[in-house]
Coordinates of C-alpha atoms in Angstrom, one line a residue:
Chain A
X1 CA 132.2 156.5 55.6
X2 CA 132.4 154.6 58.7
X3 CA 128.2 153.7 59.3
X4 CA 127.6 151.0 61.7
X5 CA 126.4 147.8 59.6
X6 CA 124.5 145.8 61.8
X7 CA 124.4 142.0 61.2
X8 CA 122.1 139.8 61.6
X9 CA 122.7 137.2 64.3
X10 CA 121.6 134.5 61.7
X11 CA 124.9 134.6 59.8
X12 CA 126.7 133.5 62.9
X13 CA 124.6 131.1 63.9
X14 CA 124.6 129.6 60.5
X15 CA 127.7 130.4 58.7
X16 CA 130.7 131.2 61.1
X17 CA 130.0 128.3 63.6
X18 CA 129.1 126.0 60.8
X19 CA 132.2 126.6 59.0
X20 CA 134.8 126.4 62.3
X21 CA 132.7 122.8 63.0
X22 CA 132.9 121.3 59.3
X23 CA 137.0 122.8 59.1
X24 CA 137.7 121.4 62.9
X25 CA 135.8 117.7 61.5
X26 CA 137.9 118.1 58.8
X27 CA 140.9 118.6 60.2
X28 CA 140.0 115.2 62.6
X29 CA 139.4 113.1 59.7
X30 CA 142.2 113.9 58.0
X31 CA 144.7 113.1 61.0
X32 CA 143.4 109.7 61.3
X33 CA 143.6 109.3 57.3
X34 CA 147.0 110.1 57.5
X35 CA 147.7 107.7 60.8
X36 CA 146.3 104.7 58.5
X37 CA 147.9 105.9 55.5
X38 CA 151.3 106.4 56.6
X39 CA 154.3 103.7 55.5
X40 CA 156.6 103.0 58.3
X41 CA 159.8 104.7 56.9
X42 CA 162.8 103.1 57.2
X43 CA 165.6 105.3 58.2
X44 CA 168.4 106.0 55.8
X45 CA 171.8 104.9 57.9
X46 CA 173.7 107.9 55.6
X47 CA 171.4 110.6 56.5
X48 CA 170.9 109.6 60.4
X49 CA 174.6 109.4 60.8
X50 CA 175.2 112.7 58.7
X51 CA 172.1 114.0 62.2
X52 CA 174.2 112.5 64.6
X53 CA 177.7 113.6 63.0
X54 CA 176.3 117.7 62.8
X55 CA 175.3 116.7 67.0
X56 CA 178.4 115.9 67.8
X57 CA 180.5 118.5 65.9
X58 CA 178.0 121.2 67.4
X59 CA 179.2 119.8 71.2
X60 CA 182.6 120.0 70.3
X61 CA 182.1 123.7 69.3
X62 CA 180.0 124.3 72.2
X63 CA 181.9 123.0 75.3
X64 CA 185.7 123.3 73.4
X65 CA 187.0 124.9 76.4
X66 CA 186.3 121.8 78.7
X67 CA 188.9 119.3 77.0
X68 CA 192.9 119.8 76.7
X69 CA 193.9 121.8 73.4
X70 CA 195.6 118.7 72.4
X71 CA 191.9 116.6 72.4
X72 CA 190.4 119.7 70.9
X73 CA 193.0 119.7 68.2
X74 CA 192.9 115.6 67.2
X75 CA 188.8 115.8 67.2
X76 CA 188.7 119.0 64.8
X77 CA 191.4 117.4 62.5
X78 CA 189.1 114.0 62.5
X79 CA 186.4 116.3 61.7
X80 CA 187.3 118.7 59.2
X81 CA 190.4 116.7 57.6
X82 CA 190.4 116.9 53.6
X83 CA 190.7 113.7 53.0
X84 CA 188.2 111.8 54.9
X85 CA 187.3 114.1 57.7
X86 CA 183.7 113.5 58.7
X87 CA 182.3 116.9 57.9
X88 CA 184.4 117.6 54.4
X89 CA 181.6 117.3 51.6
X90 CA 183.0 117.0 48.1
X91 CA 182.2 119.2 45.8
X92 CA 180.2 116.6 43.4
X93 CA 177.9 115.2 45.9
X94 CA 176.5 118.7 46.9
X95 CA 173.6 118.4 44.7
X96 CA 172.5 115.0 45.2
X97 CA 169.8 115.8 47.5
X98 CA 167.7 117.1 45.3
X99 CA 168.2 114.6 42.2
X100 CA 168.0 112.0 44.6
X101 CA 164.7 113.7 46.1
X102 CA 162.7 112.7 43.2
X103 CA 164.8 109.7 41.9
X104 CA 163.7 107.4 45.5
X105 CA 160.5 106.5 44.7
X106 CA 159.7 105.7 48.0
X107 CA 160.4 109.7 49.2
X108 CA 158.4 110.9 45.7
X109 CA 155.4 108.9 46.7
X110 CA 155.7 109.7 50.3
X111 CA 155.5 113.5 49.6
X112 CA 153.1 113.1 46.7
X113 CA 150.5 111.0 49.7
X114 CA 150.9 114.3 52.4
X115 CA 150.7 116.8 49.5
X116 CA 147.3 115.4 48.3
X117 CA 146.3 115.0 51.9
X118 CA 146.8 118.4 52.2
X119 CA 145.7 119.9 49.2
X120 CA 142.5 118.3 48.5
X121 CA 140.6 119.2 51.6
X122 CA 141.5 122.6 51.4
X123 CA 140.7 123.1 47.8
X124 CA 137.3 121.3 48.4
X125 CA 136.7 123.5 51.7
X126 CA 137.7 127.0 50.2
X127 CA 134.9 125.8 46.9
X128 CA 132.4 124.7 49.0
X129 CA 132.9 128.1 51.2
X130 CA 132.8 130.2 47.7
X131 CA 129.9 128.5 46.5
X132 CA 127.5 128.4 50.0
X133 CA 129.0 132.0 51.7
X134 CA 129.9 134.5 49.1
X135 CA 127.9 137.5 48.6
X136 CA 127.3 138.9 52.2
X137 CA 129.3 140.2 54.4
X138 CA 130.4 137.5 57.5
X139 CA 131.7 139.3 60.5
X140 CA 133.4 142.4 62.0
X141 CA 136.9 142.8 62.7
X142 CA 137.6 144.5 65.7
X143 CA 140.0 146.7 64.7
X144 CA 140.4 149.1 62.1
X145 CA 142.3 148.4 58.7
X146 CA 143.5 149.6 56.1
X147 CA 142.2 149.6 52.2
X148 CA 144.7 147.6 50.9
X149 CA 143.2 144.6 52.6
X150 CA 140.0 145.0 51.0
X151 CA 140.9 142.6 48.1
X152 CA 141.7 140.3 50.1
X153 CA 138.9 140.3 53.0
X154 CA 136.0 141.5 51.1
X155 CA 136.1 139.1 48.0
X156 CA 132.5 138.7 47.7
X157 CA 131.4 142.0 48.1
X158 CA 131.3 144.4 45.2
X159 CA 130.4 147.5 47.0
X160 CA 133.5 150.1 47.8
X161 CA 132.3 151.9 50.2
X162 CA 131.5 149.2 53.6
X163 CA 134.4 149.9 55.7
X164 CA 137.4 147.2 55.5
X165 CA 136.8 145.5 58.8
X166 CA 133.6 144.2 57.1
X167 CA 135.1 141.2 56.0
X168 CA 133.4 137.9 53.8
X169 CA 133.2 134.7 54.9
X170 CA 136.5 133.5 52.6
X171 CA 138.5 135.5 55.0
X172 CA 136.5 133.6 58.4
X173 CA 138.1 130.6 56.3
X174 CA 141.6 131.5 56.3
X175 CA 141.4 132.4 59.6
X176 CA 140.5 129.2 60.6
X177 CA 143.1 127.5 58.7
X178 CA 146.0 128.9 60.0
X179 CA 144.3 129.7 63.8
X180 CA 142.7 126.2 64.1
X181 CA 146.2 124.4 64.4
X182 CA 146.6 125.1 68.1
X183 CA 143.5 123.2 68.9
X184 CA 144.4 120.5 66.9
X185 CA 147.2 120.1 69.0
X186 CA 145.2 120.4 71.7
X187 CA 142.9 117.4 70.4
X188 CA 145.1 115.2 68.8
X189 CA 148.0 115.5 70.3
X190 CA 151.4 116.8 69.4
X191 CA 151.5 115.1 66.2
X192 CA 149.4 115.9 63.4
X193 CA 149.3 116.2 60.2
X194 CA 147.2 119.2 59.6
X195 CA 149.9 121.2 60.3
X196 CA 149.8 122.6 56.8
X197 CA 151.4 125.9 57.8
X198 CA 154.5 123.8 59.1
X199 CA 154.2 121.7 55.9
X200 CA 154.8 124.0 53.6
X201 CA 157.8 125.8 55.6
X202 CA 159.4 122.7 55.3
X203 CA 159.2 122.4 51.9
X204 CA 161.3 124.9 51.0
X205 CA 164.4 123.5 52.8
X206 CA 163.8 120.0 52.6
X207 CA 166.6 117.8 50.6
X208 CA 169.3 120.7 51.2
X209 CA 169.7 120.2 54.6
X210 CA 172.4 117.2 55.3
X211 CA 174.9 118.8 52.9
X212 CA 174.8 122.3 54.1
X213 CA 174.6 122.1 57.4
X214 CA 177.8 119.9 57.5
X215 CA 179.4 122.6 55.6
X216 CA 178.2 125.3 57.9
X217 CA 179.5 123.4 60.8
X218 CA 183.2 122.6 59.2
X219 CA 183.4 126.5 58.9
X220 CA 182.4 126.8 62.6
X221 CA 184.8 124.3 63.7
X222 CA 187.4 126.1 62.1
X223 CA 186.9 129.3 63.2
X224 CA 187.0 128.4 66.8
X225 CA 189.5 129.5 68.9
X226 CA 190.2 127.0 71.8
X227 CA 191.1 128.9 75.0
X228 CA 191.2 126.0 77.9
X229 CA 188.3 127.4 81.0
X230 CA 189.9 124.7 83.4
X231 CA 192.7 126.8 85.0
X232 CA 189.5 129.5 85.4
X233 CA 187.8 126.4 87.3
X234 CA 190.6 125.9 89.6
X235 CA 190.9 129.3 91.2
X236 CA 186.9 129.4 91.1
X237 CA 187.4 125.8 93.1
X238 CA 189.8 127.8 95.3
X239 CA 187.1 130.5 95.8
X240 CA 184.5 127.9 96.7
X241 CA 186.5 125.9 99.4
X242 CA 187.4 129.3 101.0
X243 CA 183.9 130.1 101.5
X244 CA 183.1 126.7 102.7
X245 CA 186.4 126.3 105.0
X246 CA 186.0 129.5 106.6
Chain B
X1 CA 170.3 112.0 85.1
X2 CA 168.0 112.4 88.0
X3 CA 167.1 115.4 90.0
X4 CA 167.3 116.1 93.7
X5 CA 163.3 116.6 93.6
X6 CA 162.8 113.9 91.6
X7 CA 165.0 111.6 94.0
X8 CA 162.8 112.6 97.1
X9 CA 159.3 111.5 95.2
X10 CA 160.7 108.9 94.0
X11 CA 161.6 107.8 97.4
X12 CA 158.6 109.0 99.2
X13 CA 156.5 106.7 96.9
X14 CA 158.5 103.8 97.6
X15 CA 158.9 103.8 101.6
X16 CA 154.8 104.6 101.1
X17 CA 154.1 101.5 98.1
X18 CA 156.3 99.5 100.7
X19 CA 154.4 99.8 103.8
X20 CA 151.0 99.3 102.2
X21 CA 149.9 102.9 101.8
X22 CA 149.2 102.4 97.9
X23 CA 150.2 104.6 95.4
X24 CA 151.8 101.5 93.7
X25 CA 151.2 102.6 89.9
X26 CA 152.3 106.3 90.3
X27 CA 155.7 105.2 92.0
X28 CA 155.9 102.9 89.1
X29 CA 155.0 105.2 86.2
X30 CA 157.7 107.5 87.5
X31 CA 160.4 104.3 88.0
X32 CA 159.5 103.8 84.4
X33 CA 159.8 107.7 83.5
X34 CA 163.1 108.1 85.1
X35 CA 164.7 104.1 83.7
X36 CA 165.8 103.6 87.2
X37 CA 166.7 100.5 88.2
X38 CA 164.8 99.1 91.0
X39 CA 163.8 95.1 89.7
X40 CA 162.4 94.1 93.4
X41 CA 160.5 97.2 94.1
X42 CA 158.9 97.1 90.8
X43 CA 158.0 93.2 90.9
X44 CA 156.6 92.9 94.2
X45 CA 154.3 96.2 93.5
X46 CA 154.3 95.3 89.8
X47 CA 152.4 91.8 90.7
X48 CA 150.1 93.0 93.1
X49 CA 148.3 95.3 90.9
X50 CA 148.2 92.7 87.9
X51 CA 147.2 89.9 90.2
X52 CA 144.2 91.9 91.2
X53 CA 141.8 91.8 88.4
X54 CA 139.9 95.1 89.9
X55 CA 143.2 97.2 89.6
X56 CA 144.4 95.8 86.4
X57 CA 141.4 97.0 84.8
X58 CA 141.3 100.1 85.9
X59 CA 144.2 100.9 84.1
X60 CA 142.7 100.6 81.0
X61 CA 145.4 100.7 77.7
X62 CA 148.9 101.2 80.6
X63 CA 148.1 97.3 81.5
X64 CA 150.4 96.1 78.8
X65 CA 153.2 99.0 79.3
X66 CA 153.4 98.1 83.8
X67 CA 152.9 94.0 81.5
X68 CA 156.4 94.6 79.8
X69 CA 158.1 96.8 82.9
X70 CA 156.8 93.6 85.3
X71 CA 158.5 91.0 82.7
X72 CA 161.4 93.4 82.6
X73 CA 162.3 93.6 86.2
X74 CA 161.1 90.3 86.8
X75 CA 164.3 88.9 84.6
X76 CA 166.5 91.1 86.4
X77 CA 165.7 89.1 89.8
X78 CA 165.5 86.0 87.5
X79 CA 162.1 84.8 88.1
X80 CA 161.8 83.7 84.5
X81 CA 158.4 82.1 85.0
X82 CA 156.6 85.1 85.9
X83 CA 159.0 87.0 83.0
X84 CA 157.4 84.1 80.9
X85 CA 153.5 84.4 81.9
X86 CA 153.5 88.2 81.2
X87 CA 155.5 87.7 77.6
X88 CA 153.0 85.1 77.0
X89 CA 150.0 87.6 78.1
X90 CA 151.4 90.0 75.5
X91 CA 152.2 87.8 72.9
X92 CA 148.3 86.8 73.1
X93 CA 147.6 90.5 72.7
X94 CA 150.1 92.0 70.1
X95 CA 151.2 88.5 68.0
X96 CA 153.1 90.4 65.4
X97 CA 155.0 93.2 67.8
X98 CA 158.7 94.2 67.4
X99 CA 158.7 95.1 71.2
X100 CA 157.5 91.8 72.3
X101 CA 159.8 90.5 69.8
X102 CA 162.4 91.8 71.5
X103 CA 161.2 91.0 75.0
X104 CA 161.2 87.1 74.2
X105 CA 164.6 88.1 72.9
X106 CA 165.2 89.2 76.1
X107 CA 164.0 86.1 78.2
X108 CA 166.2 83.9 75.8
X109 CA 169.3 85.9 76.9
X110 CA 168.1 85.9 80.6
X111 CA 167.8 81.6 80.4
X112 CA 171.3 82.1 78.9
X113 CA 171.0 80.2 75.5
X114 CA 173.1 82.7 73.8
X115 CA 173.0 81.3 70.4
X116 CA 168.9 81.6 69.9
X117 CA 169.1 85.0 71.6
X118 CA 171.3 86.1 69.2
X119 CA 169.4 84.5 66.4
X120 CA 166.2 86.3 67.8
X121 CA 168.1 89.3 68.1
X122 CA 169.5 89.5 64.3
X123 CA 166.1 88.7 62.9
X124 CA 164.5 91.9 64.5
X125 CA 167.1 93.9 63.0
X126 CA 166.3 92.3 59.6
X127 CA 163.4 94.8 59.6
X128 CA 165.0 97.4 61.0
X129 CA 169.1 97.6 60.8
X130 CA 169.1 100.5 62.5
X131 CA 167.3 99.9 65.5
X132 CA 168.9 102.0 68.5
X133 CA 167.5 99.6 71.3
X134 CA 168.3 95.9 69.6
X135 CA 171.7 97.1 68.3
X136 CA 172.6 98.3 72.4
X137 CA 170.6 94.6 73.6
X138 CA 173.4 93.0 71.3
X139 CA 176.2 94.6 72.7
X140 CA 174.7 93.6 76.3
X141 CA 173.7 89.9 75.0
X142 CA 177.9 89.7 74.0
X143 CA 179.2 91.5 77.2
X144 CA 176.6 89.1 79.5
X145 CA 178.6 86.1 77.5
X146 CA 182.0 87.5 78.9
X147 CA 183.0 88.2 75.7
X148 CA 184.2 92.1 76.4
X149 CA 186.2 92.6 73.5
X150 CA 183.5 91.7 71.0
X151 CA 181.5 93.7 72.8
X152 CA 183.6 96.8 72.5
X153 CA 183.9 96.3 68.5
X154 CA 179.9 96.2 68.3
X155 CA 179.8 99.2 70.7
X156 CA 182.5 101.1 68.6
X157 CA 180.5 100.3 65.5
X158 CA 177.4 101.4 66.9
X159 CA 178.8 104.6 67.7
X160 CA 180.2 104.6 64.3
X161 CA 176.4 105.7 63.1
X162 CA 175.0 106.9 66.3
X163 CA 177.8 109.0 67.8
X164 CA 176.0 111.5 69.8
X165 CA 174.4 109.0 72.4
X166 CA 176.1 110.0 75.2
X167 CA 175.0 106.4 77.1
X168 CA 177.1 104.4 74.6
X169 CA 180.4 106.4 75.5
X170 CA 179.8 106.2 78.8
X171 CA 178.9 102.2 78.7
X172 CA 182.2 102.6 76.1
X173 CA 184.2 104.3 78.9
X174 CA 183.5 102.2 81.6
X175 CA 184.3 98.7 79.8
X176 CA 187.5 100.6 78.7
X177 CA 188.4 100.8 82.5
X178 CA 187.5 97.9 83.2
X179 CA 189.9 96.6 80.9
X180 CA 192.3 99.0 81.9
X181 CA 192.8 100.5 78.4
X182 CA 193.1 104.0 80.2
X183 CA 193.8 106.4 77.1
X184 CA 190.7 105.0 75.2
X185 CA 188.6 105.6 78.4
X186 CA 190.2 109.5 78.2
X187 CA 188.9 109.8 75.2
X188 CA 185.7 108.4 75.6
X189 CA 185.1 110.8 79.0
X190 CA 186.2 114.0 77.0
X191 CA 183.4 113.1 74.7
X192 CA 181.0 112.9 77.5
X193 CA 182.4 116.0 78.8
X194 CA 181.7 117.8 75.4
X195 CA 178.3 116.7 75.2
X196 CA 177.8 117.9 78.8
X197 CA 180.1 119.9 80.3
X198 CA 178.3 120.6 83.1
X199 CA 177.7 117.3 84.8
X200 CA 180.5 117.0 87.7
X201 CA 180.4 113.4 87.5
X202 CA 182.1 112.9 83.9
X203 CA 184.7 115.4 85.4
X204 CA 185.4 113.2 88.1
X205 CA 185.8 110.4 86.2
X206 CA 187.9 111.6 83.5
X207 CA 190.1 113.3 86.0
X208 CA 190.2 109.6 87.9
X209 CA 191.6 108.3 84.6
X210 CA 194.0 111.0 84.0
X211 CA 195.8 110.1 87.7
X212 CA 195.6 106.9 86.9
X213 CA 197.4 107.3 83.4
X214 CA 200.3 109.2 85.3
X215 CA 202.8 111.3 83.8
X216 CA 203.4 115.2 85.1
X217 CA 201.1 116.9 82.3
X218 CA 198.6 114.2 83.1
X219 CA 198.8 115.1 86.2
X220 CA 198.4 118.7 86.1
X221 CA 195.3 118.3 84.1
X222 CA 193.7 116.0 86.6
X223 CA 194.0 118.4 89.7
X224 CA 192.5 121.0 87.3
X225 CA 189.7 118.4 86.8
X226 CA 189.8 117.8 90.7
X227 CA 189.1 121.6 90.6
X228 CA 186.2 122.0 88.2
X229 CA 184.4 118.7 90.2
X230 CA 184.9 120.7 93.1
X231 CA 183.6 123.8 91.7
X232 CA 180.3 122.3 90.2
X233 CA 179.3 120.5 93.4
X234 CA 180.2 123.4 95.5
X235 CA 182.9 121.7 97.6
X236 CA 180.8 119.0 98.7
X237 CA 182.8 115.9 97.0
X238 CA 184.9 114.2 98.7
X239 CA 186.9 112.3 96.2
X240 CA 187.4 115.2 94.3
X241 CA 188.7 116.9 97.4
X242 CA 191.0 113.6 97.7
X243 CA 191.8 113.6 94.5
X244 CA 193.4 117.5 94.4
X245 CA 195.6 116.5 97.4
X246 CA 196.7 113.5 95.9
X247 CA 197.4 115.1 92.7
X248 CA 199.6 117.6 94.6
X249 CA 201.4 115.3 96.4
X250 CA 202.2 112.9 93.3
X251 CA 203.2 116.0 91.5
X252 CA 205.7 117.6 94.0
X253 CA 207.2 114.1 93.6
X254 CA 207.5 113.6 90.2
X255 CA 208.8 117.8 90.2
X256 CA 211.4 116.7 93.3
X257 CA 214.1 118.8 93.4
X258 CA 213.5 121.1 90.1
X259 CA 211.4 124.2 91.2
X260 CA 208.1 124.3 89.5
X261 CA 205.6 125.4 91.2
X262 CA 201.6 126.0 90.7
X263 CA 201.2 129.4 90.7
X264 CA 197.6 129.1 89.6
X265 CA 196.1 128.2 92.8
X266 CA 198.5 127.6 95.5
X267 CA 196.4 127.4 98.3
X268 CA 194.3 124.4 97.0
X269 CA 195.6 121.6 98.4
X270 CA 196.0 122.8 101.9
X271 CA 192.0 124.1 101.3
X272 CA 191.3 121.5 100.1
X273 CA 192.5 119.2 103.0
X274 CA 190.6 121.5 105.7
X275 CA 187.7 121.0 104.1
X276 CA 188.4 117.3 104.4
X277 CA 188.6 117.4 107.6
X278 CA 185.6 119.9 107.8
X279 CA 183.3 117.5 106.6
X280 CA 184.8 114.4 108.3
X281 CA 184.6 116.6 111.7
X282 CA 180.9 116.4 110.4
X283 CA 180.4 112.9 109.7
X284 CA 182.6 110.4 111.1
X285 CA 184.9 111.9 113.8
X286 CA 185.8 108.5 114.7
X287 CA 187.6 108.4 111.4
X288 CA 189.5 112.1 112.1
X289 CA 192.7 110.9 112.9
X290 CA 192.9 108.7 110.2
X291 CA 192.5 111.4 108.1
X292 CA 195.0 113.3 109.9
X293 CA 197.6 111.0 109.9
X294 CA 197.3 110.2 106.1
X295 CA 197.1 114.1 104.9
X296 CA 200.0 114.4 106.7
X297 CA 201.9 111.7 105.2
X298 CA 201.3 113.4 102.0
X299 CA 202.7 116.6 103.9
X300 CA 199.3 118.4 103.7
X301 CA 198.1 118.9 107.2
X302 CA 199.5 120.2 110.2

């Protein structure tokens, strides 16, 4: 049944610009929490060398065919050598990063501060918004869905039959959570922390990084094949001073 | 490195800051954007706006930033007094800041006490070990006091942790030349050329080195970095064009006798020298038959 539901102006007057004001306010207070609660970190020599070792094997595998064969050859050797070639991991320190992830108890704390800076606000926003806006339908979306969404747009509403794009306010909430971070940017600038969605991509691939990638780029080194572009350079020289000669 | 537009605005606001049309702080802000190098410039223009109470406060929170450039270029041109007044303005504002820290720093190397530079310098990196710009002021502080190899071991162990700033090898490179340790300056120039091949300059210079070092494969692979220079700037550089005839020349001598010849591009070097004398046709006839006589003593002209 697809009737027209018509809704009262009142709920957006008082519930969807309400709850993008309090999540934007939010959002503001938190950054500068975060600003003032943030310990200068002192980088780790190991891990910005590992950074700047993984930049400089990716140049050698990117422009190979600018240097002599014989360069090419010395610089993979220094870098993929078994014995104490820069990129050669062995096989016991592979899993460090994690055990060491929760052994510094600088990096547990650090985590543990942007993890409850993240967490509480939203749990606190999403209960408030449950306790204050359930119950009524919020908003229309614009275009049609399907059913399966209904559990998770209509949350408040126990009737079956209002059309999916009838949505609750939880889901005006949501919304706002994960839409809200290009104005922030906007506002605060490039760096902030209420990049939750970011956050918690990051998570997943925090302490593996250093270790992997240098193995990822050992096997790239090695399966390059150096074919020297200068000779190509010379007859394109050639082709140049032609045109300009002539 | 610095682009042709950027080059022309850069200019235009100077010749305009110079002759009293204004504009000071946008020339500065972009002297400051691009590091260019322009002490005088950015003192005189620098001091008028500070000395002139109205236009240092409209600047609002950029008065310390055009503070520290001022004291900067002001110990470039060695007017350490003024250097001293702004550090002492800044000090008064930010007592406990690195960056001041490592301006005084900076104004104890420029007096030339070595010993309390140093001291200042090794204190800030107490803090912070692996600070980028204090470790690259140390190398400069150690170079200034004339002592180069010392300075190459802290570059090299710089570059030990930081090895993908392409600024150090180049620094690296050139002191390397300077000392006339030519294969370590090859090496150094390939890494520049890995990090960015495109950039005809490192070609150039790597292939200066490469002549320089001698030796037919050395050679060889110096007129085929002649060539690439050549092909990136489109024909336009001389000393590349100079370099492929020379290159030639040195290599038919070494090859005297045995037949070997270039079958990769054996019309360079006589292109090569017409457009030589192209471009001097162009811009210094007076110097053509100079340039005549000496292509043909390397039996490239007719």
């Amino acid at each position: 049944m697809a009737e027209d539901l018509v809704l009262d102006t009142a709920i957006r007057d008082w519930v969807l610009i309400p709850l993008s004001v309090v999540m934007v306010l939010i959002g503001v207070l938190r950054y500068f929490v975060s600003k003032m609660m943030r310990s200068s970190q002192t980088p780790d020599a190991k891990i910005i060398k590992e950074g700047q070792v993984i930049i400089r094997a990716r140049n050698l595998r990117a422009a190979a065919n600018f240097i002599p064969l014989k360069s090419f050859r010395a610089r993979r050797v220094y870098f993929s050598n078994e014995e104490n070639g820069l990129l050669h991991v062995p096989k016991g320190q592979a899993p460090n990063p994690q055990a060491q992830m929760f052994s510094d108890p600088n990096m547990a704390m650090d985590m543990m501060k942007k993890n409850l800076s993240m967490i509480i606000p939203q749990t606190l926003t999403f209960a408030w918004v449950n306790f204050f806006f359930s119950g009524f339908v919020a908003a229309k979306i614009p275009f049609p869905l399907t059913q399966r969404f209904r559990s998770m747009l209509q949350n408040g509403i126990d009737l079956s039959t209002v059309d999916v794009s009838y949505v609750s306010s939880r889901s005006w909430y949501f919304l706002n959570l994960f839409g809200l971070r290009g104005l922030f940017s906007l506002i605060l600038g490039e760096e902030n922390a209420t990049d939750d969605t970011q956050r918690m991509m990051q998570m997943s691939g925090f302490g593996f990084d250093p270790s992997k990638s240098l193995g990822a780029e050992k096997d790239g080194l090695d399966i390059v094949q150096h074919e020297w572009a200068l000779p190509k350079f010379e007859q394109r020289a050639e082709a140049v001073l032609r045109k300009l000669v002539s | 490195m610095v682009s042709k537009t950027e080059e022309a605005e850069v200019n235009r606001l100077e010749s305009q800051a110079d002759n009293g049309g204004g504009g000071e702080w946008e020339y500065l802000s972009l002297v400051r954007k691009l590091k260019l190098r322009r002490p005088d410039k950015v003192l005189k223009h620098g001091l008028t706006i500070l000395n002139d109470p109205k236009k240092r406060s409209s600047l609002g929170h950029d008065e310390w930033t055009l503070y520290e450039q001022v004291a900067i270029a002001a110990m470039d041109c060695h007017c350490l007094d003024v250097a001293q007044d702004c550090i002492k303005v800044l000090q008064k504002k930010f007592p406990e800041s690195k960056r001041v820290g490592r301006l005084e720093a900076m104004l104890l190397e420029a007096k030339g006490s070595w010993a309390e530079a140093e001291k200042a310098y090794l204190s800030l990196l107490e803090d912070n070990p692996l600070d980028q710009v204090i470790l690259k002021r140390r190398v400069a502080l150690t170079k200034a006091q004339g002592d180069i190899s010392g300075a190459i071991q802290r570059l090299s162990e710089y570059l030990e942790v930081f090895m993908a700033d392409h600024e150090a090898w180049r620094e690296l490179a050139e002191i390397y030349v300077s000392l006339q340790m030519y294969k370590q300056a090859a090496f150094c120039y390939e890494e520049l050329i890995l990090s960015q091949p495109m950039i005809p300059l490192y070609h150039l210079a790597y292939a200066d080195v490469l002549y320089t070092l001698g030796g037919l494969e050395n050679l060889q692979t110096a007129k085929k970095y002649y060539a690439s220079t050549i092909d990136l700037t489109g024909g336009k550089n001389n000393r590349a064009l100079f370099g492929v005839c020379l290159c030639t020349f040195a290599v038919a001598q070494l090859t005297k006798g045995r037949y070997k010849e270039d079958k990769e591009s054996p019309e360079l070097q006589s292109l090569a020298a017409a457009a030589l004398e192209k471009d001097y046709k162009l811009r210094a006839p007076s110097k053509l038959s100079l340039l005549g006589s000496t292509l043909r003593s390397l039996k490239l002209s007719s």
